[in-house]
GROMACS .gro file of N, CA and C in nm:
model
  267
    1MET      N    1   9.111  13.795   1.031
    1MET     CA    2   9.091  13.662   0.968
    1MET      C    3   9.014  13.588   1.051
    2THR      N    4   8.899  13.502   1.002
    2THR     CA    5   8.806  13.429   1.069
    2THR      C    6   8.859  13.270   1.059
    3PRO      N    7   8.870  13.226   1.178
    3PRO     CA    8   8.954  13.089   1.187
    3PRO      C    9   8.867  12.994   1.151
    4SER      N   10   8.929  12.888   1.096
    4SER     CA   11   8.849  12.769   1.028
    4SER      C   12   8.771  12.685   1.137
    5GLU      N   13   8.694  12.606   1.100
    5GLU     CA   14   8.598  12.521   1.183
    5GLU      C   15   8.700  12.423   1.252
    6THR      N   16   8.796  12.379   1.197
    6THR     CA   17   8.892  12.286   1.254
    6THR      C   18   8.987  12.361   1.373
    7GLU      N   19   9.019  12.477   1.354
    7GLU     CA   20   9.084  12.563   1.436
    7GLU      C   21   8.996  12.604   1.563
    8LEU      N   22   8.862  12.628   1.521
    8LEU     CA   23   8.775  12.648   1.636
    8LEU      C   24   8.769  12.529   1.726
    9MET      N   25   8.767  12.409   1.678
    9MET     CA   26   8.728  12.283   1.735
    9MET      C   27   8.859  12.258   1.807
   10LEU      N   28   8.962  12.279   1.781
   10LEU     CA   29   9.094  12.257   1.853
   10LEU      C   30   9.105  12.345   1.951
   11LYS      N   31   9.041  12.474   1.946
   11LYS     CA   32   9.035  12.567   2.069
   11LYS      C   33   8.941  12.528   2.177
   12GLY      N   34   8.850  12.425   2.151
   12GLY     CA   35   8.742  12.370   2.238
   12GLY      C   36   8.592  12.410   2.209
   13TYR      N   37   8.578  12.481   2.118
   13TYR     CA   38   8.434  12.518   2.060
   13TYR      C   39   8.396  12.403   2.018
   14GLY      N   40   8.252  12.387   2.020
   14GLY     CA   41   8.174  12.268   1.959
   14GLY      C   42   8.069  12.316   1.887
   15LEU      N   43   8.009  12.233   1.817
   15LEU     CA   44   7.860  12.293   1.735
   15LEU      C   45   7.745  12.285   1.814
   16THR      N   46   7.698  12.423   1.825
   16THR     CA   47   7.562  12.416   1.901
   16THR      C   48   7.463  12.465   1.787
   17THR      N   49   7.348  12.362   1.831
   17THR     CA   50   7.221  12.359   1.736
   17THR      C   51   7.110  12.428   1.836
   18ALA      N   52   7.047  12.528   1.815
   18ALA     CA   53   6.920  12.580   1.874
   18ALA      C   54   6.786  12.571   1.803
   19GLU      N   55   6.679  12.535   1.843
   19GLU     CA   56   6.537  12.548   1.793
   19GLU      C   57   6.474  12.647   1.849
   20ILE      N   58   6.442  12.725   1.803
   20ILE     CA   59   6.375  12.887   1.843
   20ILE      C   60   6.249  12.855   1.800
   21PHE      N   61   6.149  12.869   1.926
   21PHE     CA   62   5.993  12.882   1.869
   21PHE      C   63   5.957  13.001   1.900
   22TYR      N   64   5.884  13.078   1.808
   22TYR     CA   65   5.842  13.202   1.837
   22TYR      C   66   5.726  13.212   1.781
   23ARG      N   67   5.633  13.342   1.832
   23ARG     CA   68   5.494  13.356   1.772
   23ARG      C   69   5.493  13.452   1.670
   24MET      N   70   5.416  13.417   1.581
   24MET     CA   71   5.414  13.512   1.465
   24MET      C   72   5.345  13.632   1.511
   25PRO      N   73   5.399  13.743   1.458
   25PRO     CA   74   5.351  13.899   1.500
   25PRO      C   75   5.194  13.901   1.493
   26ASP      N   76   5.167  13.854   1.369
   26ASP     CA   77   5.028  13.904   1.336
   26ASP      C   78   4.922  13.795   1.396
   27TYR      N   79   4.972  13.673   1.406
   27TYR     CA   80   4.899  13.552   1.449
   27TYR      C   81   4.963  13.498   1.579
   28THR      N   82   4.935  13.563   1.683
   28THR     CA   83   5.013  13.526   1.829
   28THR      C   84   4.978  13.372   1.877
   29HIS      N   85   4.871  13.338   1.838
   29HIS     CA   86   4.851  13.208   1.852
   29HIS      C   87   4.901  13.087   1.771
   30VAL      N   88   4.977  13.128   1.674
   30VAL     CA   89   5.075  13.034   1.566
   30VAL      C   90   5.221  13.043   1.605
   31LEU      N   91   5.283  12.911   1.637
   31LEU     CA   92   5.403  12.915   1.680
   31LEU      C   93   5.473  12.870   1.543
   32ASN      N   94   5.593  12.932   1.518
   32ASN     CA   95   5.695  12.887   1.403
   32ASN      C   96   5.818  12.857   1.485
   33SER      N   97   5.921  12.794   1.392
   33SER     CA   98   6.031  12.731   1.433
   33SER      C   99   6.156  12.810   1.342
   34TYR      N  100   6.269  12.802   1.414
   34TYR     CA  101   6.372  12.855   1.361
   34TYR      C  102   6.488  12.762   1.402
   35ILE      N  103   6.562  12.724   1.325
   35ILE     CA  104   6.703  12.631   1.358
   35ILE      C  105   6.832  12.744   1.347
   36TRP      N  106   6.922  12.745   1.444
   36TRP     CA  107   7.029  12.830   1.440
   36TRP      C  108   7.164  12.740   1.495
   37GLN      N  109   7.261  12.770   1.407
   37GLN     CA  110   7.368  12.657   1.431
   37GLN      C  111   7.488  12.762   1.418
   38GLU      N  112   7.592  12.723   1.531
   38GLU     CA  113   7.703  12.795   1.522
   38GLU      C  114   7.817  12.733   1.610
   39TYR      N  115   7.955  12.771   1.600
   39TYR     CA  116   8.035  12.704   1.665
   39TYR      C  117   8.035  12.808   1.809
   40ASP      N  118   8.027  12.742   1.932
   40ASP     CA  119   8.028  12.785   2.058
   40ASP      C  120   8.078  12.748   2.161
   41LEU      N  121   8.104  12.821   2.276
   41LEU     CA  122   8.175  12.753   2.385
   41LEU      C  123   8.063  12.719   2.489
   42ALA      N  124   8.074  12.589   2.536
   42ALA     CA  125   8.013  12.542   2.644
   42ALA      C  126   8.072  12.576   2.788
   43PRO      N  127   8.025  12.571   2.887
   43PRO     CA  128   7.878  12.606   2.921
   43PRO      C  129   7.807  12.715   2.917
   44ASP      N  130   7.898  12.831   2.871
   44ASP     CA  131   7.829  12.964   2.863
   44ASP      C  132   7.735  12.997   2.761
   45HIS      N  133   7.777  12.964   2.645
   45HIS     CA  134   7.708  12.966   2.507
   45HIS      C  135   7.711  13.127   2.487
   46PRO      N  136   7.808  13.189   2.487
   46PRO     CA  137   7.789  13.334   2.448
   46PRO      C  138   7.747  13.355   2.298
   47LYS      N  139   7.773  13.303   2.215
   47LYS     CA  140   7.716  13.336   2.083
   47LYS      C  141   7.562  13.320   2.068
   48LEU      N  142   7.529  13.183   2.125
   48LEU     CA  143   7.392  13.160   2.145
   48LEU      C  144   7.294  13.293   2.218
   49PHE      N  145   7.353  13.312   2.322
   49PHE     CA  146   7.280  13.416   2.395
   49PHE      C  147   7.295  13.556   2.343
   50GLU      N  148   7.390  13.575   2.263
   50GLU     CA  149   7.403  13.698   2.200
   50GLU      C  150   7.311  13.714   2.089
   51PHE      N  151   7.266  13.586   2.026
   51PHE     CA  152   7.165  13.586   1.916
   51PHE      C  153   7.023  13.585   1.963
   52VAL      N  154   7.002  13.537   2.089
   52VAL     CA  155   6.898  13.534   2.168
   52VAL      C  156   6.866  13.677   2.195
   53GLU      N  157   6.942  13.773   2.242
   53GLU     CA  158   6.924  13.918   2.270
   53GLU      C  159   6.900  13.977   2.151
   54PHE      N  160   6.971  13.945   2.034
   54PHE     CA  161   6.953  14.029   1.905
   54PHE      C  162   6.801  13.994   1.865
   55TRP      N  163   6.764  13.874   1.889
   55TRP     CA  164   6.628  13.852   1.827
   55TRP      C  165   6.536  13.937   1.923
   56GLN      N  166   6.556  13.925   2.075
   56GLN     CA  167   6.449  14.022   2.143
   56GLN      C  168   6.445  14.166   2.117
   57ALA      N  169   6.556  14.219   2.071
   57ALA     CA  170   6.562  14.347   2.048
   57ALA      C  171   6.542  14.379   1.903
   58LYS      N  172   6.558  14.304   1.812
   58LYS     CA  173   6.518  14.361   1.666
   58LYS      C  174   6.426  14.279   1.602
   59ILE      N  175   6.378  14.162   1.635
   59ILE     CA  176   6.285  14.080   1.567
   59ILE      C  177   6.145  14.102   1.633
   60GLU      N  178   6.048  14.123   1.553
   60GLU     CA  179   5.898  14.132   1.600
   60GLU      C  180   5.847  14.005   1.661
   61GLY      N  181   5.880  13.887   1.603
   61GLY     CA  182   5.813  13.793   1.665
   61GLY      C  183   5.847  13.728   1.805
   62PRO      N  184   5.753  13.750   1.893
   62PRO     CA  185   5.839  13.720   2.063
   62PRO      C  186   5.836  13.594   2.065
   63LEU      N  187   5.970  13.557   2.138
   63LEU     CA  188   5.992  13.421   2.159
   63LEU      C  189   5.907  13.349   2.253
   64HIS      N  190   5.891  13.238   2.222
   64HIS     CA  191   5.823  13.140   2.294
   64HIS      C  192   5.916  13.046   2.371
   65SER      N  193   6.006  12.990   2.323
   65SER     CA  194   6.104  12.857   2.395
   65SER      C  195   6.240  12.869   2.309
   66VAL      N  196   6.354  12.844   2.366
   66VAL     CA  197   6.432  12.786   2.298
   66VAL      C  198   6.531  12.664   2.356
   67ARG      N  199   6.549  12.565   2.269
   67ARG     CA  200   6.600  12.446   2.332
   67ARG      C  201   6.723  12.432   2.250
   68PHE      N  202   6.835  12.383   2.307
   68PHE     CA  203   6.965  12.377   2.210
   68PHE      C  204   7.037  12.246   2.275
   69THR      N  205   7.124  12.229   2.200
   69THR     CA  206   7.200  12.102   2.208
   69THR      C  207   7.357  12.160   2.161
   70HIS      N  208   7.456  12.081   2.224
   70HIS     CA  209   7.598  12.125   2.218
   70HIS      C  210   7.683  11.984   2.174
   71ARG      N  211   7.749  11.983   2.081
   71ARG     CA  212   7.829  11.878   2.066
   71ARG      C  213   7.977  11.910   2.033
   72LYS      N  214   8.050  11.862   2.123
   72LYS     CA  215   8.185  11.878   2.088
   72LYS      C  216   8.255  11.772   2.028
   73MET      N  217   8.284  11.812   1.868
   73MET     CA  218   8.356  11.707   1.775
   73MET      C  219   8.450  11.673   1.818
   74ILE      N  220   8.573  11.736   1.847
   74ILE     CA  221   8.705  11.693   1.858
   74ILE      C  222   8.761  11.792   1.987
   75SER      N  223   8.840  11.733   2.064
   75SER     CA  224   8.920  11.823   2.149
   75SER      C  225   9.057  11.772   2.123
   76PRO      N  226   9.147  11.889   2.155
   76PRO     CA  227   9.279  11.891   2.151
   76PRO      C  228   9.353  11.751   2.175
   77GLY      N  229   9.305  11.704   2.280
   77GLY     CA  230   9.380  11.583   2.330
   77GLY      C  231   9.338  11.445   2.227
   78GLU      N  232   9.232  11.466   2.175
   78GLU     CA  233   9.160  11.349   2.085
   78GLU      C  234   9.219  11.342   1.951
   79TRP      N  235   9.258  11.464   1.882
   79TRP     CA  236   9.306  11.446   1.755
   79TRP      C  237   9.444  11.395   1.763
   80GLN      N  238   9.468  11.318   1.630
   80GLN     CA  239   9.602  11.236   1.605
   80GLN      C  240   9.604  11.255   1.458
   81ASN      N  241   9.747  11.272   1.406
   81ASN     CA  242   9.764  11.259   1.285
   81ASN      C  243   9.809  11.128   1.261
   82GLN      N  244   9.726  11.068   1.157
   82GLN     CA  245   9.736  10.912   1.100
   82GLN      C  246   9.806  10.930   0.973
   83VAL      N  247   9.913  10.845   0.969
   83VAL     CA  248   9.959  10.832   0.819
   83VAL      C  249   9.962  10.667   0.803
   84GLY      N  250   9.914  10.652   0.680
   84GLY     CA  251   9.893  10.518   0.638
   84GLY      C  252   9.824  10.490   0.512
   85GLU      N  253   9.803  10.358   0.450
   85GLU     CA  254   9.750  10.337   0.335
   85GLU      C  255   9.700  10.202   0.319
   86PHE      N  256   9.551  10.200   0.282
   86PHE     CA  257   9.497  10.067   0.286
   86PHE      C  258   9.469  10.029   0.163
   87THR      N  259   9.506   9.907   0.080
   87THR     CA  260   9.474   9.871  -0.019
   87THR      C  261   9.348   9.778  -0.021
   88LEU      N  262   9.250   9.808  -0.110
   88LEU     CA  263   9.132   9.692  -0.101
   88LEU      C  264   9.152   9.618  -0.252
   89HIS      N  265   9.135   9.493  -0.250
   89HIS     CA  266   9.125   9.415  -0.379
   89HIS      C  267   9.255   9.425  -0.458
   0.00000   0.00000   0.00000
């Protein structure tokens, strides 16, 4: 069973976004970009590096560069259960 996004975030995962620049196979002077997002663990980023290795092995467009950012949305110590009701007007 695949864990939900909230379960992953509570286990320390964060959202990793990578912008991958690659050369077109037939037009090597043309760069194209691809956006990749997945929940991953910092600082090792195993899922990102697994995807980059897959790209190098299976996809024809040679990589030019990869830049990425990692955002840890919540951590186990930051999450709190709030109970309340606010009435407006």
